[in-house]
Short mmCIF file of C-alpha atoms in Angstrom, two decimals:
data_model
loop_
_atom_site.label_atom_id
_atom_site.label_comp_id
_atom_site.label_asym_id
_atom_site.label_seq_id
_atom_site.Cartn_x
_atom_site.Cartn_y
_atom_site.Cartn_z
CA MET V 1 -21.43 -2.83 -34.34
CA SER V 2 -17.88 -2.37 -35.64
CA ALA V 3 -14.85 -4.26 -34.39
CA GLU V 4 -13.62 -1.01 -32.85
CA THR V 5 -16.65 -0.66 -30.59
CA THR V 6 -17.42 -4.33 -29.89
CA PRO V 7 -17.17 -4.90 -26.10
CA ARG V 8 -14.39 -7.23 -25.08
CA ALA V 9 -14.53 -9.65 -22.16
CA PRO V 10 -12.61 -8.24 -19.17
CA ARG V 11 -9.17 -9.63 -18.59
CA HIS V 12 -7.63 -10.53 -15.27
CA PRO V 13 -6.63 -7.33 -13.44
CA ARG V 14 -3.09 -8.65 -13.04
CA PHE V 15 -1.65 -9.73 -16.38
CA PRO V 16 1.09 -12.35 -16.29
CA ILE V 17 4.48 -10.66 -16.12
CA PRO V 18 6.09 -10.90 -19.56
CA GLY V 19 9.45 -12.59 -19.90
CA GLY V 20 11.16 -15.85 -20.65
CA ALA V 21 13.66 -16.99 -23.22
CA GLY V 22 11.12 -17.72 -25.93
CA MET V 23 10.57 -15.31 -28.79
CA ARG V 24 7.14 -14.81 -30.40
CA ALA V 25 8.11 -12.07 -32.84
CA ARG V 26 10.48 -12.35 -35.81
CA GLY V 27 13.30 -10.53 -34.07
CA TRP V 28 14.33 -9.45 -30.58
CA ARG V 29 13.76 -5.79 -31.38
CA GLN V 30 10.11 -6.52 -32.10
CA GLU V 31 9.92 -8.89 -29.12
CA GLY V 32 11.31 -6.20 -26.85
CA LEU V 33 8.62 -3.70 -27.85
CA LEU V 34 5.93 -6.37 -27.44
CA ARG V 35 7.14 -7.05 -23.91
CA LEU V 36 7.11 -3.34 -23.12
CA LEU V 37 3.46 -3.18 -24.16
CA GLU V 38 2.63 -6.26 -22.08
CA ASN V 39 4.48 -4.95 -19.06
CA VAL V 40 2.83 -1.52 -19.13
CA LEU V 41 -0.55 -3.25 -18.84
CA CYS V 42 0.73 -5.75 -16.29
CA VAL V 43 1.51 -2.91 -13.86
CA GLY V 44 -1.29 -0.56 -15.00
CA GLU V 45 -4.09 0.81 -12.85
CA ASP V 46 -7.00 -0.50 -14.95
CA PRO V 47 -5.67 -2.96 -17.54
CA ASP V 48 -9.14 -4.29 -18.38
CA ASN V 49 -9.79 -0.92 -19.99
CA LEU V 50 -6.19 -0.43 -21.18
CA VAL V 51 -5.76 2.44 -18.68
CA VAL V 52 -2.23 2.62 -17.31
CA TYR V 53 -2.52 5.67 -15.02
CA ALA V 54 -3.91 9.21 -14.67
CA ALA V 55 -7.58 8.28 -15.22
CA LEU V 56 -7.35 8.05 -19.02
CA GLY V 57 -3.70 7.37 -19.83
CA LYS V 58 -3.89 4.37 -22.15
CA ALA V 59 -1.45 1.97 -23.77
CA ALA V 60 -3.72 1.63 -26.82
CA ARG V 61 -6.95 3.27 -28.00
CA ASN V 62 -9.15 0.20 -27.63
CA TRP V 63 -8.86 -3.59 -27.67
CA ALA V 64 -9.14 -3.83 -31.43
CA ALA V 65 -6.23 -1.40 -31.78
CA HIS V 66 -4.27 -3.27 -29.11
CA ASP V 67 -4.70 -6.58 -30.88
CA ALA V 68 -3.71 -5.05 -34.22
CA ILE V 69 -0.55 -3.62 -32.64
CA VAL V 70 0.32 -7.01 -31.17
CA LYS V 71 -0.27 -8.70 -34.53
CA ALA V 72 2.00 -6.20 -36.27
CA LEU V 73 4.77 -6.59 -33.70
CA THR V 74 4.71 -10.38 -33.98
CA THR V 75 4.67 -10.52 -37.79
CA MET V 76 6.67 -7.49 -38.99
CA GLU V 77 10.14 -7.95 -40.45
CA GLU V 78 13.33 -5.95 -39.96
CA GLY V 79 13.15 -3.03 -42.36
CA GLU V 80 9.51 -2.26 -41.58
CA THR V 81 8.12 0.53 -39.40
CA LEU V 82 4.75 0.49 -37.62
CA VAL V 83 3.02 3.89 -37.35
CA VAL V 84 0.68 4.36 -34.37
CA GLN V 85 -1.57 7.42 -34.20
CA SER V 86 -3.04 8.10 -30.75
CA GLY V 87 -3.12 4.47 -29.73
CA LYS V 88 -4.23 3.02 -33.08
CA PRO V 89 -1.96 1.43 -35.72
CA ILE V 90 -2.50 3.16 -39.05
CA GLY V 91 0.26 1.80 -41.27
CA LEU V 92 3.12 -0.64 -41.67
CA LEU V 93 5.71 0.95 -43.91
CA GLN V 94 8.68 -0.49 -45.77
CA THR V 95 11.70 1.44 -44.45
CA HIS V 96 15.16 -0.01 -43.72
CA ALA V 97 16.92 -2.03 -41.04
CA GLY V 98 18.23 1.06 -39.28
CA ALA V 99 14.84 2.76 -39.03
CA PRO V 100 12.68 2.81 -35.88
CA LEU V 101 10.40 -0.19 -35.55
CA VAL V 102 7.55 1.93 -34.20
CA ILE V 103 6.76 5.62 -34.62
CA MET V 104 3.89 6.93 -32.51
CA ALA V 105 2.24 10.17 -31.47
CA ASN V 106 -0.50 10.62 -28.87
CA CYS V 107 -3.27 13.14 -28.41
CA ASN V 108 -2.04 15.76 -30.88
CA ILE V 109 -4.75 18.39 -31.39
CA VAL V 110 -3.99 21.63 -33.19
CA GLY V 111 -4.03 25.01 -31.47
CA ARG V 112 -7.44 26.47 -30.72
CA TRP V 113 -9.10 23.03 -30.82
CA ALA V 114 -6.87 21.66 -28.06
CA THR V 115 -9.51 22.04 -25.34
CA ALA V 116 -10.76 19.64 -22.70
CA GLU V 117 -14.22 19.65 -24.27
CA ASN V 118 -12.91 18.62 -27.69
CA PHE V 119 -10.67 16.00 -26.18
CA TYR V 120 -13.47 14.38 -24.19
CA GLU V 121 -15.73 14.35 -27.25
CA LEU V 122 -13.08 12.71 -29.42
CA GLU V 123 -12.27 10.23 -26.67
CA ARG V 124 -15.96 9.38 -26.28
CA LYS V 125 -16.16 8.65 -30.00
CA GLY V 126 -13.07 6.45 -29.83
CA LEU V 127 -11.06 8.73 -32.11
CA ILE V 128 -8.22 9.61 -29.75
CA CYS V 129 -6.54 8.50 -26.57
CA TRP V 130 -4.42 10.35 -24.08
CA GLY V 131 -1.33 8.20 -23.82
CA GLY V 132 0.35 10.08 -21.01
CA LEU V 133 4.11 10.39 -20.83
CA THR V 134 5.09 6.75 -20.43
CA ALA V 135 1.72 4.98 -20.80
CA GLY V 136 1.27 5.45 -24.53
CA ALA V 137 5.00 4.90 -25.11
CA TRP V 138 4.81 1.54 -23.26
CA GLN V 139 7.51 2.59 -20.81
CA TYR V 140 5.62 2.72 -17.50
CA ILE V 141 6.96 0.37 -14.83
CA GLY V 142 4.44 1.01 -12.08
CA SER V 143 4.73 3.22 -9.00
CA GLN V 144 8.39 2.27 -8.70
CA GLY V 145 8.98 4.34 -11.82
CA VAL V 146 8.33 7.57 -9.92
CA LEU V 147 9.55 6.36 -6.54
CA GLN V 148 13.06 7.75 -6.93
CA GLY V 149 11.81 11.10 -8.19
CA THR V 150 9.30 11.41 -5.34
CA TYR V 151 11.94 10.48 -2.78
CA GLU V 152 14.34 12.99 -4.30
CA ILE V 153 11.75 15.76 -4.00
CA PHE V 154 11.15 14.94 -0.34
CA MET V 155 14.89 14.98 0.32
CA ARG V 156 15.26 18.36 -1.38
CA VAL V 157 12.50 19.68 0.89
CA ALA V 158 14.37 18.24 3.85
CA GLU V 159 17.60 19.85 2.68
CA ARG V 160 16.00 23.25 2.18
CA ARG V 161 13.84 23.51 5.29
CA PHE V 162 14.71 20.88 7.86
CA GLY V 163 18.46 20.47 7.98
CA GLY V 164 18.51 17.55 5.57
CA ASP V 165 16.26 15.25 7.61
CA LEU V 166 12.51 14.61 7.67
CA SER V 167 12.60 12.55 10.87
CA GLY V 168 9.86 13.77 13.17
CA ARG V 169 8.19 15.71 10.34
CA PHE V 170 4.58 15.41 9.19
CA VAL V 171 3.99 15.18 5.44
CA LEU V 172 0.41 15.56 4.17
CA THR V 173 -0.53 14.58 0.64
CA ALA V 174 -3.37 13.06 -1.36
CA GLY V 175 -3.79 10.60 -4.21
CA LEU V 176 -2.66 6.97 -4.32
CA GLY V 177 -3.04 6.32 -8.03
CA GLY V 178 -0.41 5.26 -10.52
CA MET V 179 1.83 8.23 -9.78
CA GLY V 180 0.77 9.23 -6.27
CA GLY V 181 1.00 5.62 -5.09
CA SER V 182 4.75 6.04 -4.67
CA GLN V 183 4.33 8.76 -2.04
CA PRO V 184 3.85 6.70 1.14
CA LEU V 185 6.95 4.59 0.50
CA ALA V 186 9.03 7.59 -0.63
CA GLY V 187 7.95 9.46 2.50
CA ARG V 188 9.01 6.59 4.72
CA MET V 189 12.34 6.31 2.91
CA ALA V 190 12.89 10.00 3.62
CA GLY V 191 12.20 9.38 7.31
CA ALA V 192 8.87 11.22 7.53
CA ALA V 193 5.49 10.43 9.05
CA ILE V 194 3.33 10.71 5.93
CA LEU V 195 -0.47 10.84 5.74
CA CYS V 196 -1.98 10.13 2.32
CA ILE V 197 -5.64 10.95 1.63
CA GLU V 198 -7.27 8.71 -0.98
CA VAL V 199 -10.93 8.75 -1.97
CA ASP V 200 -10.92 5.25 -3.50
CA PRO V 201 -10.58 2.46 -0.89
CA GLU V 202 -9.45 -0.01 -3.54
CA ARG V 203 -6.42 2.10 -4.43
CA ALA V 204 -5.41 2.42 -0.79
CA ARG V 205 -5.80 -1.32 -0.31
CA ARG V 206 -3.71 -2.01 -3.41
CA ARG V 207 -0.81 0.16 -2.18
CA GLN V 208 -0.91 -1.61 1.16
CA GLU V 209 -0.99 -5.00 -0.55
CA ILE V 210 2.19 -4.35 -2.53
CA GLY V 211 4.04 -2.93 0.48
CA TYR V 212 4.10 0.75 -0.48
CA LEU V 213 1.77 1.67 2.39
CA GLU V 214 1.82 0.50 6.01
CA HIS V 215 -1.53 1.42 7.54
CA ILE V 216 -5.05 2.46 6.56
CA ALA V 217 -6.62 4.49 9.37
CA PRO V 218 -10.33 4.08 10.15
CA ASP V 219 -10.88 7.82 10.67
CA LEU V 220 -9.11 11.18 10.81
CA VAL V 221 -8.63 11.16 14.59
CA SER V 222 -6.93 7.76 14.47
CA ALA V 223 -4.77 8.84 11.53
CA LEU V 224 -3.57 11.97 13.35
CA GLN V 225 -2.84 9.98 16.50
CA MET V 226 -0.68 7.57 14.52
CA ILE V 227 1.15 10.42 12.80
CA GLU V 228 1.73 12.28 16.09
CA ALA V 229 3.12 9.16 17.78
CA ALA V 230 5.52 8.61 14.88
CA ARG V 231 6.59 12.26 14.94
CA ALA V 232 7.32 12.11 18.68
CA ALA V 233 9.38 8.96 18.27
CA LYS V 234 10.97 10.24 15.03
CA THR V 235 9.95 6.96 13.42
CA PRO V 236 9.15 6.73 9.69
CA LEU V 237 5.50 5.88 9.10
CA SER V 238 3.02 5.82 6.23
CA VAL V 239 -0.74 6.07 6.84
CA ALA V 240 -3.63 6.35 4.42
CA LEU V 241 -7.07 7.74 5.16
CA VAL V 242 -9.94 6.92 2.80
CA ALA V 243 -11.60 10.30 2.42
CA ASN V 244 -11.77 13.30 0.09
CA ALA V 245 -8.81 15.67 0.27
CA ALA V 246 -11.12 18.63 -0.27
CA ASP V 247 -12.80 17.68 3.02
CA VAL V 248 -9.71 16.69 5.01
CA TYR V 249 -7.39 19.59 4.14
CA PRO V 250 -9.87 22.32 5.22
CA GLU V 251 -10.76 20.28 8.32
CA LEU V 252 -7.11 20.21 9.38
CA VAL V 253 -6.96 23.97 8.89
CA ARG V 254 -10.02 24.39 11.14
CA ARG V 255 -8.42 22.16 13.77
CA GLY V 256 -5.25 24.21 13.75
CA VAL V 257 -3.12 21.30 12.51
CA THR V 258 -0.24 22.45 10.33
CA PRO V 259 1.79 19.72 8.59
CA ASP V 260 5.47 20.40 7.96
CA VAL V 261 5.14 19.52 4.26
CA VAL V 262 2.00 19.62 2.11
CA THR V 263 1.47 18.58 -1.50
CA ASP V 264 -1.07 16.71 -3.62
CA GLN V 265 -1.04 13.99 -6.28
CA THR V 266 -4.73 13.63 -7.07
CA ALA V 267 -5.69 13.57 -10.76
CA ALA V 268 -6.62 17.26 -10.61
CA HIS V 269 -5.55 17.72 -14.22
CA ASP V 270 -8.69 15.87 -15.31
CA LEU V 271 -11.90 17.36 -13.90
CA VAL V 272 -14.17 14.69 -15.37
CA TYR V 273 -12.36 11.35 -15.27
CA GLY V 274 -9.71 12.08 -12.64
CA TYR V 275 -10.65 14.29 -9.71
CA ILE V 276 -13.54 13.30 -7.41
CA PRO V 277 -15.44 16.34 -6.04
CA ARG V 278 -16.33 16.54 -2.37
CA ASP V 279 -19.82 15.28 -1.47
CA PHE V 280 -19.82 13.03 -4.55
CA SER V 281 -19.56 9.25 -4.21
CA LEU V 282 -17.45 7.22 -6.61
CA GLU V 283 -20.60 5.70 -8.08
CA GLU V 284 -22.26 9.08 -8.63
CA THR V 285 -19.10 10.47 -10.20
CA ARG V 286 -18.88 7.55 -12.63
CA ARG V 287 -22.51 8.04 -13.61
CA LEU V 288 -22.11 11.79 -14.16
CA ARG V 289 -19.11 11.22 -16.42
CA LYS V 290 -21.56 9.83 -18.95
CA THR V 291 -24.76 11.74 -18.16
CA ASP V 292 -23.65 15.22 -17.06
CA PRO V 293 -19.91 15.92 -17.47
CA ALA V 294 -20.52 19.69 -17.32
CA ARG V 295 -21.94 19.42 -13.81
CA LEU V 296 -19.05 17.21 -12.77
CA THR V 297 -16.52 19.68 -14.19
CA ALA V 298 -18.05 22.56 -12.23
CA ALA V 299 -18.19 20.52 -9.03
CA SER V 300 -14.57 19.37 -9.39
CA ARG V 301 -13.36 22.92 -9.97
CA ALA V 302 -15.27 24.24 -6.93
CA SER V 303 -13.88 21.39 -4.82
CA ILE V 304 -10.32 22.10 -5.97
CA ALA V 305 -10.76 25.74 -5.00
CA GLU V 306 -11.38 24.72 -1.37
CA HIS V 307 -8.60 22.16 -1.58
CA VAL V 308 -6.04 24.77 -2.69
CA GLN V 309 -7.29 27.44 -0.29
CA ALA V 310 -6.48 25.02 2.52
CA MET V 311 -3.02 24.47 1.05
CA LEU V 312 -2.49 28.23 1.01
CA ALA V 313 -3.56 28.38 4.65
CA PHE V 314 -0.95 25.76 5.53
CA GLN V 315 1.62 27.80 3.62
CA SER V 316 0.73 30.98 5.53
CA ARG V 317 1.26 29.08 8.78
CA GLY V 318 4.77 28.06 7.80
CA GLY V 319 4.26 24.72 6.07
CA GLU V 320 6.35 23.82 3.02
CA VAL V 321 3.66 23.58 0.34
CA PHE V 322 4.17 22.74 -3.33
CA ASP V 323 2.34 21.69 -6.50
CA ASN V 324 3.49 18.22 -7.55
CA GLY V 325 2.75 18.71 -11.25
CA ASN V 326 -0.95 17.84 -11.49
CA LEU V 327 -2.24 21.30 -12.56
CA ILE V 328 -4.08 21.80 -9.28
CA ARG V 329 -2.96 25.45 -9.12
CA THR V 330 -4.24 26.09 -12.65
CA GLN V 331 -7.63 24.59 -11.86
CA ALA V 332 -7.88 26.62 -8.64
CA LYS V 333 -6.93 29.81 -10.47
CA GLU V 334 -9.72 29.21 -12.99
CA ALA V 335 -12.08 28.61 -10.06
CA GLY V 336 -11.30 32.07 -8.68
CA VAL V 337 -8.43 31.45 -6.24
CA ALA V 338 -6.41 34.54 -7.17
CA ASP V 339 -3.21 33.61 -5.32
CA ALA V 340 -3.13 29.93 -6.30
CA PHE V 341 0.28 30.40 -7.94
CA ALA V 342 1.76 31.55 -4.64
CA ILE V 343 2.29 27.80 -4.25
CA PRO V 344 5.49 26.86 -6.09
CA ILE V 345 5.76 24.04 -8.60
CA PHE V 346 8.04 21.16 -7.61
CA THR V 347 10.19 21.32 -10.75
CA GLU V 348 11.20 24.92 -10.23
CA ALA V 349 11.46 24.72 -6.46
CA TYR V 350 13.40 21.50 -6.05
CA LEU V 351 14.41 19.73 -9.25
CA ARG V 352 15.63 22.54 -11.49
CA PRO V 353 18.50 23.45 -9.12
CA LEU V 354 19.64 19.82 -9.27
CA PHE V 355 19.53 19.74 -13.06
CA ALA V 356 21.41 23.05 -13.21
CA ARG V 357 24.21 21.29 -11.31
CA ALA V 358 24.03 18.27 -13.66
CA ILE V 359 22.66 16.06 -10.88
CA GLY V 360 20.11 14.10 -12.84
CA PRO V 361 19.05 10.60 -13.76
CA PHE V 362 22.56 9.44 -14.71
CA ARG V 363 23.43 9.39 -11.03
CA TRP V 364 20.80 6.76 -10.35
CA MET V 365 20.92 4.78 -13.58
CA ALA V 366 22.88 1.88 -12.09
CA LEU V 367 20.79 1.35 -8.96
CA SER V 368 19.68 -2.01 -10.26
CA GLY V 369 23.20 -3.01 -11.27
CA GLU V 370 26.54 -3.49 -9.57
CA ALA V 371 27.42 -1.49 -6.49
CA SER V 372 30.65 -0.58 -8.21
CA ASP V 373 28.71 1.09 -11.03
CA ILE V 374 26.82 3.18 -8.49
CA ALA V 375 30.09 4.18 -6.87
CA ARG V 376 31.51 5.22 -10.24
CA ILE V 377 28.50 7.40 -10.94
CA ASP V 378 28.70 8.93 -7.47
CA ASP V 379 32.43 9.55 -7.88
CA LEU V 380 31.73 11.28 -11.16
CA VAL V 381 29.21 13.63 -9.59
CA LEU V 382 31.51 14.44 -6.68
CA GLU V 383 34.42 15.12 -8.99
CA MET V 384 32.27 17.50 -11.00
CA PHE V 385 30.65 19.16 -7.99
CA PRO V 386 32.58 18.60 -4.75
CA GLU V 387 30.08 20.76 -2.85
CA ASP V 388 27.57 17.93 -3.30
CA ARG V 389 29.63 15.90 -0.84
CA SER V 390 27.50 17.34 1.96
CA SER V 391 24.22 16.32 0.31
CA PRO V 392 22.24 14.05 2.66
CA THR V 393 21.03 12.02 -0.29
CA GLY V 394 24.52 11.53 -1.63
CA SER V 395 25.85 10.59 1.81
CA ALA V 396 23.07 8.06 2.31
CA LEU V 397 23.71 6.54 -1.10
CA ARG V 398 27.42 6.17 -0.45
CA ALA V 399 26.80 4.69 2.99
CA LYS V 400 24.48 2.06 1.54
CA THR V 401 26.36 1.16 -1.61
CA CYS V 402 30.06 1.64 -0.98
CA ARG V 403 30.64 -0.92 1.76
CA SER V 404 31.70 -3.71 -0.53
CA ARG V 405 35.22 -4.16 -1.89
CA ASP V 406 33.82 -3.76 -5.39
CA CYS V 407 33.06 -0.12 -4.66
CA ARG V 408 36.75 0.63 -4.43
CA ARG V 409 37.14 -0.13 -8.13
CA ALA V 410 36.83 2.99 -10.22
CA SER V 411 36.86 4.10 -13.81
CA PRO V 412 40.24 4.19 -15.60
CA GLY V 413 42.12 7.39 -14.93
CA SER V 414 40.00 8.37 -11.94
CA ALA V 415 41.52 9.44 -8.65
CA MET V 416 40.50 6.17 -7.00
CA ALA V 417 42.18 4.13 -9.75
CA ARG V 418 45.36 6.10 -9.10
CA GLY V 419 45.24 5.15 -5.42
CA GLN V 420 43.87 8.44 -4.10
CA SER V 421 40.97 8.41 -1.67
CA SER V 422 37.79 10.28 -2.44
CA ARG V 423 38.44 12.59 0.51
CA SER V 424 41.92 13.56 -0.66
CA ARG V 425 40.73 14.00 -4.22
CA SER V 426 38.34 16.79 -3.29
CA THR V 427 41.24 18.93 -2.09
CA ARG V 428 43.26 18.39 -5.28
CA LEU V 429 40.72 19.77 -7.70
CA SER V 430 41.82 22.89 -9.51
CA PRO V 431 40.24 26.28 -8.67
CA ARG V 432 38.60 26.19 -12.09
CA ALA V 433 36.97 22.86 -11.32
CA ASN V 434 35.61 24.27 -8.05
CA SER V 435 34.39 27.47 -9.64
CA PRO V 436 30.60 27.89 -9.47
CA ARG V 437 30.79 29.56 -12.89
CA ARG V 438 31.83 26.36 -14.58
CA SER V 439 28.94 25.07 -16.63
CA PRO V 440 27.88 21.53 -15.68
CA PHE V 441 27.00 20.93 -19.31
CA ARG V 442 30.70 20.80 -20.19
CA ALA V 443 30.65 17.35 -18.69
CA ILE V 444 29.57 14.84 -21.33
CA ILE V 445 28.31 11.54 -20.04
CA SER V 446 28.79 8.43 -22.15
CA THR V 447 27.33 5.06 -21.20
CA ARG V 448 28.71 2.95 -24.06
CA ARG V 449 30.90 0.89 -21.75
CA GLY V 450 28.18 0.46 -19.11
CA TRP V 451 29.30 3.30 -16.85
CA PRO V 452 29.80 7.03 -17.33
CA ILE V 453 33.04 8.52 -18.64
CA ARG V 454 33.67 12.19 -18.12
CA THR V 455 35.29 14.22 -20.89
CA SER V 456 35.71 17.96 -21.23
#
């Protein structure tokens, strides 16, 4: 048996958090990348198998590849570049001190061969790994990494449909994995009563353990009672129910229950290793992944069809329903649900309008830093787009972060630095600055000095 396929003893499911002043590599650039790799496994869903999230999203192809990457990072010099191909190191090249330390690409399959069947076969042979967006790049930071984005989506739903507030509103979703695990906390932050369906009891327990989830209901009746009580009191609440979404969603339709907001964060993109079909236990699903993946694929697709049909029923009854980027509409369409794409995708429905107004990640980049930095970013956005002053999210941010005296400091040349208040500044902007035709991309954001500077 080769080193690549030799089984490795399982590691502790919670790796020690990397850090400290000591350096194991030959430079801090190398040490930084090593710590990124360690951290992505520390917060991953299944670190014993190098899986970070999304069923098969790995940090490295296998343990032999992982150990070779670690060895390279700890021994390579400045002026060398490590090349990683789909989770496996394939070369250490002599480059120069200004070159990248690591160049990597994940799961690149050409054209007509880029099919699920080919991918699974290559993955089974240990010849490829799906690194995901941040898993294979060693940049995942756990559910907190998508918490802000999930919260922002919920707030855009609130802004569009419910007057900017989700208090007293029922949000239904599913999936408490690496990405979906942020939903219960984001829902509570947005003021909603959120019910999350999760088929794996361990995942629900884990979210509760880390404080992202408040309650795990024993059954559907109890879960609905808890949600209804929270709605009536307009109290934020997060509840999980261990069940299959393809059972629960249609059951709610039959009972005449229509949530205010409906989405889904199950691993529907992966019919074999991600989604669990209705009437299949976790144990049976794991067995079929090895013995009969074709049967599992067909069962998952049929289950998703019922899942999405229920979502369409909620939509027809007035619920705000959207696809949260897990390909569930695509799978349902292939299963014969003709109007699956009547459900909008979250990026187009909620995020794209924000990006078109240049309200993006730069606004939140200083959340872990000084309150004054947050205020500077918020001032920048309001100067660019004064109509955003009425945004519930923006108002909440300012209320929470601009109470300290530090928040009154502003960037050089800004209205606040000249002694003008934010309120008075909004009335002094030129007509051109207030014009909706002005492209937000004329504003160039620089972070060299630690906070954004606007230039035209």
